[in-house]
mmCIF file of N, CA and C in Angstrom:
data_model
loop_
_atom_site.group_PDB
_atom_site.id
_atom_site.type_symbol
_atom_site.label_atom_id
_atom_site.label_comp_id
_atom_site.label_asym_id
_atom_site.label_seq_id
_atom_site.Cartn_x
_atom_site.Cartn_y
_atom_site.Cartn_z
ATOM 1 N N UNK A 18 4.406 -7.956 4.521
ATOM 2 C CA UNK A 18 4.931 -8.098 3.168
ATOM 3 C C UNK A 18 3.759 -8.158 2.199
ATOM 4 N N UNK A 19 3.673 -7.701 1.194
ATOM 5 C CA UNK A 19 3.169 -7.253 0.395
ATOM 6 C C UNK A 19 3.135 -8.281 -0.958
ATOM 7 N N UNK A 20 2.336 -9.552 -1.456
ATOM 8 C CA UNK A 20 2.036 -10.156 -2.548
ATOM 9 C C UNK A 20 2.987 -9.702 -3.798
ATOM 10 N N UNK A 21 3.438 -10.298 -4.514
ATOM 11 C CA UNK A 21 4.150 -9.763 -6.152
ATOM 12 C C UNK A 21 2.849 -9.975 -6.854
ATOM 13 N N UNK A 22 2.633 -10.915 -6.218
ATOM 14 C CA UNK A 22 1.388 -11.425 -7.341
ATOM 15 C C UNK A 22 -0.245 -10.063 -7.673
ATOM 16 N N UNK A 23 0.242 -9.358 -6.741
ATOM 17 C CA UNK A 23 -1.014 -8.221 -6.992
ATOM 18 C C UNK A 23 -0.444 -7.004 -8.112
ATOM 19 N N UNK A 24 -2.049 -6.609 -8.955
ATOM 20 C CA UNK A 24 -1.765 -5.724 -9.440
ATOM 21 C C UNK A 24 -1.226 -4.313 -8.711
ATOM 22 N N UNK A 25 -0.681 -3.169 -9.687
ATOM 23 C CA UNK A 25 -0.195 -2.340 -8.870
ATOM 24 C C UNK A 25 -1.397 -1.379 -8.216
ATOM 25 N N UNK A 26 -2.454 -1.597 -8.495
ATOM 26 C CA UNK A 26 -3.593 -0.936 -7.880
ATOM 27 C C UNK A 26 -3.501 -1.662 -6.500
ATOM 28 N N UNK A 27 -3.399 -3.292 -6.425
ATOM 29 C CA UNK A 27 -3.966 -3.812 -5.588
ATOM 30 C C UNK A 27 -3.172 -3.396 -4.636
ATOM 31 N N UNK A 28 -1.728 -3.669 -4.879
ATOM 32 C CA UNK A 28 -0.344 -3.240 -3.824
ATOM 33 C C UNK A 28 -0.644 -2.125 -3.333
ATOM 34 N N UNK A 29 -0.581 -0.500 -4.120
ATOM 35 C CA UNK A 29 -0.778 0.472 -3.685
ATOM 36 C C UNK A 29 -2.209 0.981 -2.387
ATOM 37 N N UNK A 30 -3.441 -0.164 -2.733
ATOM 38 C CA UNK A 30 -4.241 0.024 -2.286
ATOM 39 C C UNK A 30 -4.336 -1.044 -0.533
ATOM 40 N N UNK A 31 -3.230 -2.140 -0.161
ATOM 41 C CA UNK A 31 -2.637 -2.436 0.338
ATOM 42 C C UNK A 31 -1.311 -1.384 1.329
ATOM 43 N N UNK A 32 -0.493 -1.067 0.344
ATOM 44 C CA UNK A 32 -0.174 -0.361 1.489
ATOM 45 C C UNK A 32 -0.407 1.186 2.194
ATOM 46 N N UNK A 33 -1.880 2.058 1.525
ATOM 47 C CA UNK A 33 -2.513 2.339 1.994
ATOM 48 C C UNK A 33 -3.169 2.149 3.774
ATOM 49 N N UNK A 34 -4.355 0.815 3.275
ATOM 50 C CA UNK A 34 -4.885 0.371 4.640
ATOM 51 C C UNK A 34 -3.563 -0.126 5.357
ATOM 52 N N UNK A 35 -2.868 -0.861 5.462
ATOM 53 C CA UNK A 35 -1.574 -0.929 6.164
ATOM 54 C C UNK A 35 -1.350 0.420 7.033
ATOM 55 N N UNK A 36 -0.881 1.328 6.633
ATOM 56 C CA UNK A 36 -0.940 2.492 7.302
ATOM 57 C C UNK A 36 -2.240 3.001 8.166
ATOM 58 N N UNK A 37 -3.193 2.898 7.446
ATOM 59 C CA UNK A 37 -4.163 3.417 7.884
ATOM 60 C C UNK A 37 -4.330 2.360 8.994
ATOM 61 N N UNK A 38 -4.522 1.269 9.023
ATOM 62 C CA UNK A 38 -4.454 0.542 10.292
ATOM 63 C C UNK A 38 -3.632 0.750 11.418
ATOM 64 N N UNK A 39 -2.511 0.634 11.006
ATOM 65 C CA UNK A 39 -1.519 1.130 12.185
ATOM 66 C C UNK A 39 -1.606 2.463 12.696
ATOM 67 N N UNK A 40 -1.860 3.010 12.191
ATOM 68 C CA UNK A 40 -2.579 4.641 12.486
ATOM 69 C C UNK A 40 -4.233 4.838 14.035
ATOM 70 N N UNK A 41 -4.838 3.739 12.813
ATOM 71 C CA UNK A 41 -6.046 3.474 13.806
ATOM 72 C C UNK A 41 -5.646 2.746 14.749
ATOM 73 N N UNK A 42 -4.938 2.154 14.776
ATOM 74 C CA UNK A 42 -4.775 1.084 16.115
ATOM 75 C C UNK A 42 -4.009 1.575 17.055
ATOM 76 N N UNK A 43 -3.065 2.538 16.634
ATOM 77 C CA UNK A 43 -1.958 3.338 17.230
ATOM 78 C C UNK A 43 -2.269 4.040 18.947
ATOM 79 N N UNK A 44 -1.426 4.630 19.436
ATOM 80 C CA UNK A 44 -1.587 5.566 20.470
ATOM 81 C C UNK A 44 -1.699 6.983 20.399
ATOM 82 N N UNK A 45 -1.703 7.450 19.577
ATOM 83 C CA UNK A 45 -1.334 8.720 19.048
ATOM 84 C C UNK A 45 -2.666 9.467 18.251
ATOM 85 N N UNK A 46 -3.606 10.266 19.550
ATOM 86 C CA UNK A 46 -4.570 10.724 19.393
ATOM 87 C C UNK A 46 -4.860 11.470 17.790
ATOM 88 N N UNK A 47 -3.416 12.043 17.935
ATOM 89 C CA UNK A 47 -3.469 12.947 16.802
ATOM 90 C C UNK A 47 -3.252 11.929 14.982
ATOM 91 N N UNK A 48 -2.754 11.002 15.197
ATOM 92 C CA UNK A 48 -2.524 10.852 14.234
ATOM 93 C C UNK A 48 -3.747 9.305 13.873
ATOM 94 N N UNK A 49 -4.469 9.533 15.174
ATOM 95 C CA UNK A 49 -5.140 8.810 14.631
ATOM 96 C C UNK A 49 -6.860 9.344 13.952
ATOM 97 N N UNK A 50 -6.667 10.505 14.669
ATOM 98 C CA UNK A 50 -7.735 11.497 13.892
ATOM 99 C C UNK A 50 -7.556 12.082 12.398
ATOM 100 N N UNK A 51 -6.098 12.321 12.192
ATOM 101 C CA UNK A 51 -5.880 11.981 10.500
ATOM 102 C C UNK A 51 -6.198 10.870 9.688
ATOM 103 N N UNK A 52 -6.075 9.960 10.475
ATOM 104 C CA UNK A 52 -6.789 8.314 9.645
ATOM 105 C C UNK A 52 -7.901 8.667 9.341
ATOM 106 N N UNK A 53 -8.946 9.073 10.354
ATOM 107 C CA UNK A 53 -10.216 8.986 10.318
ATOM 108 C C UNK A 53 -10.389 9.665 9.205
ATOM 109 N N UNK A 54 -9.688 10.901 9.041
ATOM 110 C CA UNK A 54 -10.312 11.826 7.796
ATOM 111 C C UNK A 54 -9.695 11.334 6.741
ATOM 112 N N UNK A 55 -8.551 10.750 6.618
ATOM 113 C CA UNK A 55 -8.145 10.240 5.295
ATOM 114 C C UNK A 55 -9.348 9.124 4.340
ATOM 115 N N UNK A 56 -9.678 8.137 5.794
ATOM 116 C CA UNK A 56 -10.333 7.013 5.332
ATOM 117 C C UNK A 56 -11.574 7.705 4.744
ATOM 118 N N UNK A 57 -11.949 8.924 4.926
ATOM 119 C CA UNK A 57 -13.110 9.510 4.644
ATOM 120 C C UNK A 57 -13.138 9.650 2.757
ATOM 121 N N UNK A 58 -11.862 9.878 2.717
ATOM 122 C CA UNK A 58 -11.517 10.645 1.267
ATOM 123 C C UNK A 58 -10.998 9.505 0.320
ATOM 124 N N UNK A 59 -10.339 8.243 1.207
ATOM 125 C CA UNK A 59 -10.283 7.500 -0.329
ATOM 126 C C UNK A 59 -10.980 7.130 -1.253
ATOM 127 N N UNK A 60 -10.331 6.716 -1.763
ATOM 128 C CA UNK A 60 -10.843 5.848 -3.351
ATOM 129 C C UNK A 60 -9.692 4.791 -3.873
ATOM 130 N N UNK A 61 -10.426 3.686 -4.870
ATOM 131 C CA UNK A 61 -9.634 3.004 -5.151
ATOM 132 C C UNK A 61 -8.817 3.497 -6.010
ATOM 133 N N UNK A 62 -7.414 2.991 -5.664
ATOM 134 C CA UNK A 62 -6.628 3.396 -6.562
ATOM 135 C C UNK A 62 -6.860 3.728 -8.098
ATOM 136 N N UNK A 63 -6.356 4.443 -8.851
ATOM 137 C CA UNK A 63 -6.619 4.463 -10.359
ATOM 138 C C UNK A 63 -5.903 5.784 -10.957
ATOM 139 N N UNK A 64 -5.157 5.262 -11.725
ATOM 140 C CA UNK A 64 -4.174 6.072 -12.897
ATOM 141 C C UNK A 64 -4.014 7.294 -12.845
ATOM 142 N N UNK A 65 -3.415 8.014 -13.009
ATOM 143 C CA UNK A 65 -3.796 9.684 -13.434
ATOM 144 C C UNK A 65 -2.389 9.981 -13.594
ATOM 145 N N UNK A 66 -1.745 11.054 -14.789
ATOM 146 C CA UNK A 66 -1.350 11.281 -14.847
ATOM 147 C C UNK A 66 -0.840 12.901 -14.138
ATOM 148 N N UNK A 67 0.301 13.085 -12.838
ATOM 149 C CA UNK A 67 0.854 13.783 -12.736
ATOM 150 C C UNK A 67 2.039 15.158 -12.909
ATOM 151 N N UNK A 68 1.908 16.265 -13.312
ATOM 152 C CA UNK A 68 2.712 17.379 -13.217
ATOM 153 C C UNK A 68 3.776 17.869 -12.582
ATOM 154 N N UNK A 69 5.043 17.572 -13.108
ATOM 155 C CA UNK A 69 5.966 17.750 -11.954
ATOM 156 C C UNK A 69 6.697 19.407 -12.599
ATOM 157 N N UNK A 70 7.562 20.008 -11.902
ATOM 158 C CA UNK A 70 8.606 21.369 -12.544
ATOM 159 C C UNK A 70 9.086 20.902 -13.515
ATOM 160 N N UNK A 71 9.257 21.920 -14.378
ATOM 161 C CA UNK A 71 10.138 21.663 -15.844
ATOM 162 C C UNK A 71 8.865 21.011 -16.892
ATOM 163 N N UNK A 72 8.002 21.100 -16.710
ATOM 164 C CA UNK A 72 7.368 20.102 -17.822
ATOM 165 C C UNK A 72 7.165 18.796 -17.811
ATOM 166 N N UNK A 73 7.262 18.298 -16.666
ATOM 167 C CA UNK A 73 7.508 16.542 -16.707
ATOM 168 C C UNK A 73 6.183 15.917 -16.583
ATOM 169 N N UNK A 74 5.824 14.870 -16.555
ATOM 170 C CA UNK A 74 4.480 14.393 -16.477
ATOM 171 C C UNK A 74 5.486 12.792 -15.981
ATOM 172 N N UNK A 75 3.821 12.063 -14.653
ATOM 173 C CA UNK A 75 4.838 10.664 -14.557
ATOM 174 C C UNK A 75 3.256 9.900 -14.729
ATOM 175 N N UNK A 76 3.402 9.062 -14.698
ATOM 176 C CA UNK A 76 1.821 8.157 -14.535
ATOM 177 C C UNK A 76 2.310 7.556 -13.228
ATOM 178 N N UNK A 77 1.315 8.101 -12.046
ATOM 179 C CA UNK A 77 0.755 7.764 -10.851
ATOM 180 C C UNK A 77 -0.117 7.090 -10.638
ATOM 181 N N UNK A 78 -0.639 6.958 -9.251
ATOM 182 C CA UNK A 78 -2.053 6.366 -8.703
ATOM 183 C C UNK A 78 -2.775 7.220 -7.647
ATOM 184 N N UNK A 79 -3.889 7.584 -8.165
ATOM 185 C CA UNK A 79 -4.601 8.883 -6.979
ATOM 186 C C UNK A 79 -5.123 7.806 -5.645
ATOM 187 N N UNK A 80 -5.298 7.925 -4.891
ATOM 188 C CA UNK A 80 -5.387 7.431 -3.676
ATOM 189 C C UNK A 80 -6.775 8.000 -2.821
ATOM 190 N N UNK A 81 -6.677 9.221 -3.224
ATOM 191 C CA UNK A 81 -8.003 10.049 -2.651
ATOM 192 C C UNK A 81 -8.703 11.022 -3.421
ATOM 193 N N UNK A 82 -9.734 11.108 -2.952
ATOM 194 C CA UNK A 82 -10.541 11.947 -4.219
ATOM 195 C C UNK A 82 -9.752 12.906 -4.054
ATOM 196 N N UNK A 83 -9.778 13.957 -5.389
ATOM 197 C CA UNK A 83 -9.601 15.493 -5.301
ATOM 198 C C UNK A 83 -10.699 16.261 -4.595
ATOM 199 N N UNK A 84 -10.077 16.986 -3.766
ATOM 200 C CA UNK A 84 -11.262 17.618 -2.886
ATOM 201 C C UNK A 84 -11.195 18.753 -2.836
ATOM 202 N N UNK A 85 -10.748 19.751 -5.050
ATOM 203 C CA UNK A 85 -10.438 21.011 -5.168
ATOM 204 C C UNK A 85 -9.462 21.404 -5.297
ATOM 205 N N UNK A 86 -8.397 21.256 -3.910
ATOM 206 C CA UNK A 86 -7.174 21.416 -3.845
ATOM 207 C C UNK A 86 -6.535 20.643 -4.138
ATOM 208 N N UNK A 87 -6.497 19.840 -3.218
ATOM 209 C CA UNK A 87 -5.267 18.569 -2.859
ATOM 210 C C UNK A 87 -6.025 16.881 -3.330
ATOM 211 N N UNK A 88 -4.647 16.187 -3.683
ATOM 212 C CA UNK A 88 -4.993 14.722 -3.477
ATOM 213 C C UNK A 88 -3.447 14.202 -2.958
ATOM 214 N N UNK A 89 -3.964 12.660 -2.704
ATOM 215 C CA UNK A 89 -2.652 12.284 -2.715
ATOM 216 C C UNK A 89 -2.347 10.713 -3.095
ATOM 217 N N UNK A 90 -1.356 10.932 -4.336
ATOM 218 C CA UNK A 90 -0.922 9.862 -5.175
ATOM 219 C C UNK A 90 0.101 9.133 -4.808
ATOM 220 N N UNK A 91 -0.058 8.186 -5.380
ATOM 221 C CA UNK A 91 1.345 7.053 -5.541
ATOM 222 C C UNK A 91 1.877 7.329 -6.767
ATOM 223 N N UNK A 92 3.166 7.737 -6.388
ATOM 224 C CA UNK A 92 4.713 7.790 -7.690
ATOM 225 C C UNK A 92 4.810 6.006 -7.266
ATOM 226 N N UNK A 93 4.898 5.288 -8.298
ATOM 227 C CA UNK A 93 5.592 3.871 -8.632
ATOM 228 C C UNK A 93 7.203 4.304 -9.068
ATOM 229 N N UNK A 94 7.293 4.641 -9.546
ATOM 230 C CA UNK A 94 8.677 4.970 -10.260
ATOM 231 C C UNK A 94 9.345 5.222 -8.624
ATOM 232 N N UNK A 95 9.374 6.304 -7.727
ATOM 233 C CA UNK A 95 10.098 6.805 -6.552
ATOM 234 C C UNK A 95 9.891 5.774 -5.524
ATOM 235 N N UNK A 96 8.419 4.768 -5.504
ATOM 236 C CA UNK A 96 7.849 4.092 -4.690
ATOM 237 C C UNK A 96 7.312 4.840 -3.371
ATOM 238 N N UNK A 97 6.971 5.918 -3.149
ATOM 239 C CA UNK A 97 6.345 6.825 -2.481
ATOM 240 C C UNK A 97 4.889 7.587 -2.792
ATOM 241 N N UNK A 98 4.387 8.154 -1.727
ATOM 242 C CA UNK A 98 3.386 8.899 -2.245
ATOM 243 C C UNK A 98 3.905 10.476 -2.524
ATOM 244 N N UNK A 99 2.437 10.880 -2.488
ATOM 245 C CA UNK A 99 3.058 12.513 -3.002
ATOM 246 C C UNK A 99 1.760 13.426 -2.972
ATOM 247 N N UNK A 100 2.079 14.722 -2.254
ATOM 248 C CA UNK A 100 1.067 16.014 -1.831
ATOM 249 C C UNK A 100 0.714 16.528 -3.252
ATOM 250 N N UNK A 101 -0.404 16.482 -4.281
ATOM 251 C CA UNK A 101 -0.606 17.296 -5.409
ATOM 252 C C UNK A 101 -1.712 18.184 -5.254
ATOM 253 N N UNK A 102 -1.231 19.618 -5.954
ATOM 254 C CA UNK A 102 -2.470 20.456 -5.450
ATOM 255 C C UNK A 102 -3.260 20.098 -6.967
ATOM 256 N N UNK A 103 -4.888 20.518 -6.895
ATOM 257 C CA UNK A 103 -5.229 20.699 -8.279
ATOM 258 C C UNK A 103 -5.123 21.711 -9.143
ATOM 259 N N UNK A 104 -4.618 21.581 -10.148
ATOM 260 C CA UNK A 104 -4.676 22.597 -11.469
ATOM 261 C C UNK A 104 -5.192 22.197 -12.299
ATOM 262 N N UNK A 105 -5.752 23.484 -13.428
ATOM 263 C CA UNK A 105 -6.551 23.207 -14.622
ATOM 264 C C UNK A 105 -5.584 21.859 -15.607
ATOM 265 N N UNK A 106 -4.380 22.089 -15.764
ATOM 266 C CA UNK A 106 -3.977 20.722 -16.544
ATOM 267 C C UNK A 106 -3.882 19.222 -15.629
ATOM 268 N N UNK A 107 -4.276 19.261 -14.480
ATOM 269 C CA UNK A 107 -4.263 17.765 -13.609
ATOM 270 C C UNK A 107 -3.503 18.051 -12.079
ATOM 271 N N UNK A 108 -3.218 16.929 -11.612
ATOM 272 C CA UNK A 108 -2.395 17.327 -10.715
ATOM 273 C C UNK A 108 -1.040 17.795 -10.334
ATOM 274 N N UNK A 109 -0.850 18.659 -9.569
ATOM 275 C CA UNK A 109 0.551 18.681 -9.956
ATOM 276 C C UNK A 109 1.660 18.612 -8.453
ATOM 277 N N UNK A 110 2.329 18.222 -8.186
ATOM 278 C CA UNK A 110 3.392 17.403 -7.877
ATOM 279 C C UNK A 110 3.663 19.143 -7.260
ATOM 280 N N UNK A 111 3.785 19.169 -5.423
ATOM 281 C CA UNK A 111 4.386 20.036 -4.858
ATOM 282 C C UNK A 111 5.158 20.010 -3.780
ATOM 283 N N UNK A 112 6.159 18.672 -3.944
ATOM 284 C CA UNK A 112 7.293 18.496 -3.508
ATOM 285 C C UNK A 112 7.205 17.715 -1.941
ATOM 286 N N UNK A 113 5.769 17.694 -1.549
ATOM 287 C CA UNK A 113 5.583 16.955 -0.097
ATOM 288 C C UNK A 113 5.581 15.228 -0.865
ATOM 289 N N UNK A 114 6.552 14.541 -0.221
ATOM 290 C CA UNK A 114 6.451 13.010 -0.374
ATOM 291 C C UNK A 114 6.565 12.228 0.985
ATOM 292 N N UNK A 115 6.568 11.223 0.805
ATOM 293 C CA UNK A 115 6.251 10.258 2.172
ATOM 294 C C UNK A 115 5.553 9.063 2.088
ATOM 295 N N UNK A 116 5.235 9.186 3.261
ATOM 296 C CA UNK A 116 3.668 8.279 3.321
ATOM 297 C C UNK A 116 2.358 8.568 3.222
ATOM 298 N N UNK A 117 1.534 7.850 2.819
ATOM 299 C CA UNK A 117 0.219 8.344 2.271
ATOM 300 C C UNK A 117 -0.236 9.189 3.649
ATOM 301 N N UNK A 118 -0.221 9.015 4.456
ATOM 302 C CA UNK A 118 -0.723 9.877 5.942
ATOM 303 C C UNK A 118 -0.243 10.746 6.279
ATOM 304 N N UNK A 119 1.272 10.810 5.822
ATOM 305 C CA UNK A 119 2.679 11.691 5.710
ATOM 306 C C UNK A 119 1.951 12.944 5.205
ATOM 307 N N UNK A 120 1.628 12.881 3.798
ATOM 308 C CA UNK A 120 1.172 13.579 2.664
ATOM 309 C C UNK A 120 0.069 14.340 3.111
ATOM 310 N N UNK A 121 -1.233 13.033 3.272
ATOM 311 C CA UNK A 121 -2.611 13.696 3.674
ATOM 312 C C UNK A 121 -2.563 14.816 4.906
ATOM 313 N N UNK A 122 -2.060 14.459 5.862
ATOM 314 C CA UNK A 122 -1.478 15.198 7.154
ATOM 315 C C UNK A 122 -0.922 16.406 6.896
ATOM 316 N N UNK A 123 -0.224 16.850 5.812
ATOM 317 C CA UNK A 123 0.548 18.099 5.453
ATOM 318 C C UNK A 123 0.101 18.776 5.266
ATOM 319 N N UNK A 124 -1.767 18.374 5.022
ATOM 320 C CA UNK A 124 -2.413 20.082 4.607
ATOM 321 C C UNK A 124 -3.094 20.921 5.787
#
């Protein structure tokens, strides 16, 4: 369980390692070699505004650097993460959601 008392950086950045732990600690060769590379790419949480179809924009939390293509954010609003590729106006929202490992794993 997860503090109220934390900011939403702190939460998001919480249930992050959560995953990523259970990942590393796991049985599952494969999915624990996605940890490894995820843990490679984070960063602390922090703001950014996302691109969804139709014109929409939401304020997220990036989770991992942009590495060109891809990152992968926290939607607060859905309470999920989310696969964004990069574009010249920011990131934009391409329909993979889940879990942060869910996400990272999809590319």
């Amino acid at each position: 369980m997860i503090a109220p008392e934390l900011t939403i950086a702190e939460r998001v950045s919480a249930l992050v390692k959560a995953e990523l732990a259970e990942a590393l600690n796991g049985s599952d060769p494969m999915l624990r070699k996605t940890a490894e590379a995820m843990r490679e790419v984070l960063c602390p949480p922090r703001p950014v505004q996302v691109n969804f179809s139709g014109g929409l924009t939401q304020d997220c939390w990036s989770v991992t650097r942009g590495d060109g293509d891809y990152r992968v954010t926290f939607m607060p609003v859905a309470g999920y993460f989310s696969l964004c590729v990069e574009s010249d106006f920011g990131p934009l929202d391409i329909g993979v959601h889940g879990s942060a490992l869910g996400c990272f794993g999809s590319v």
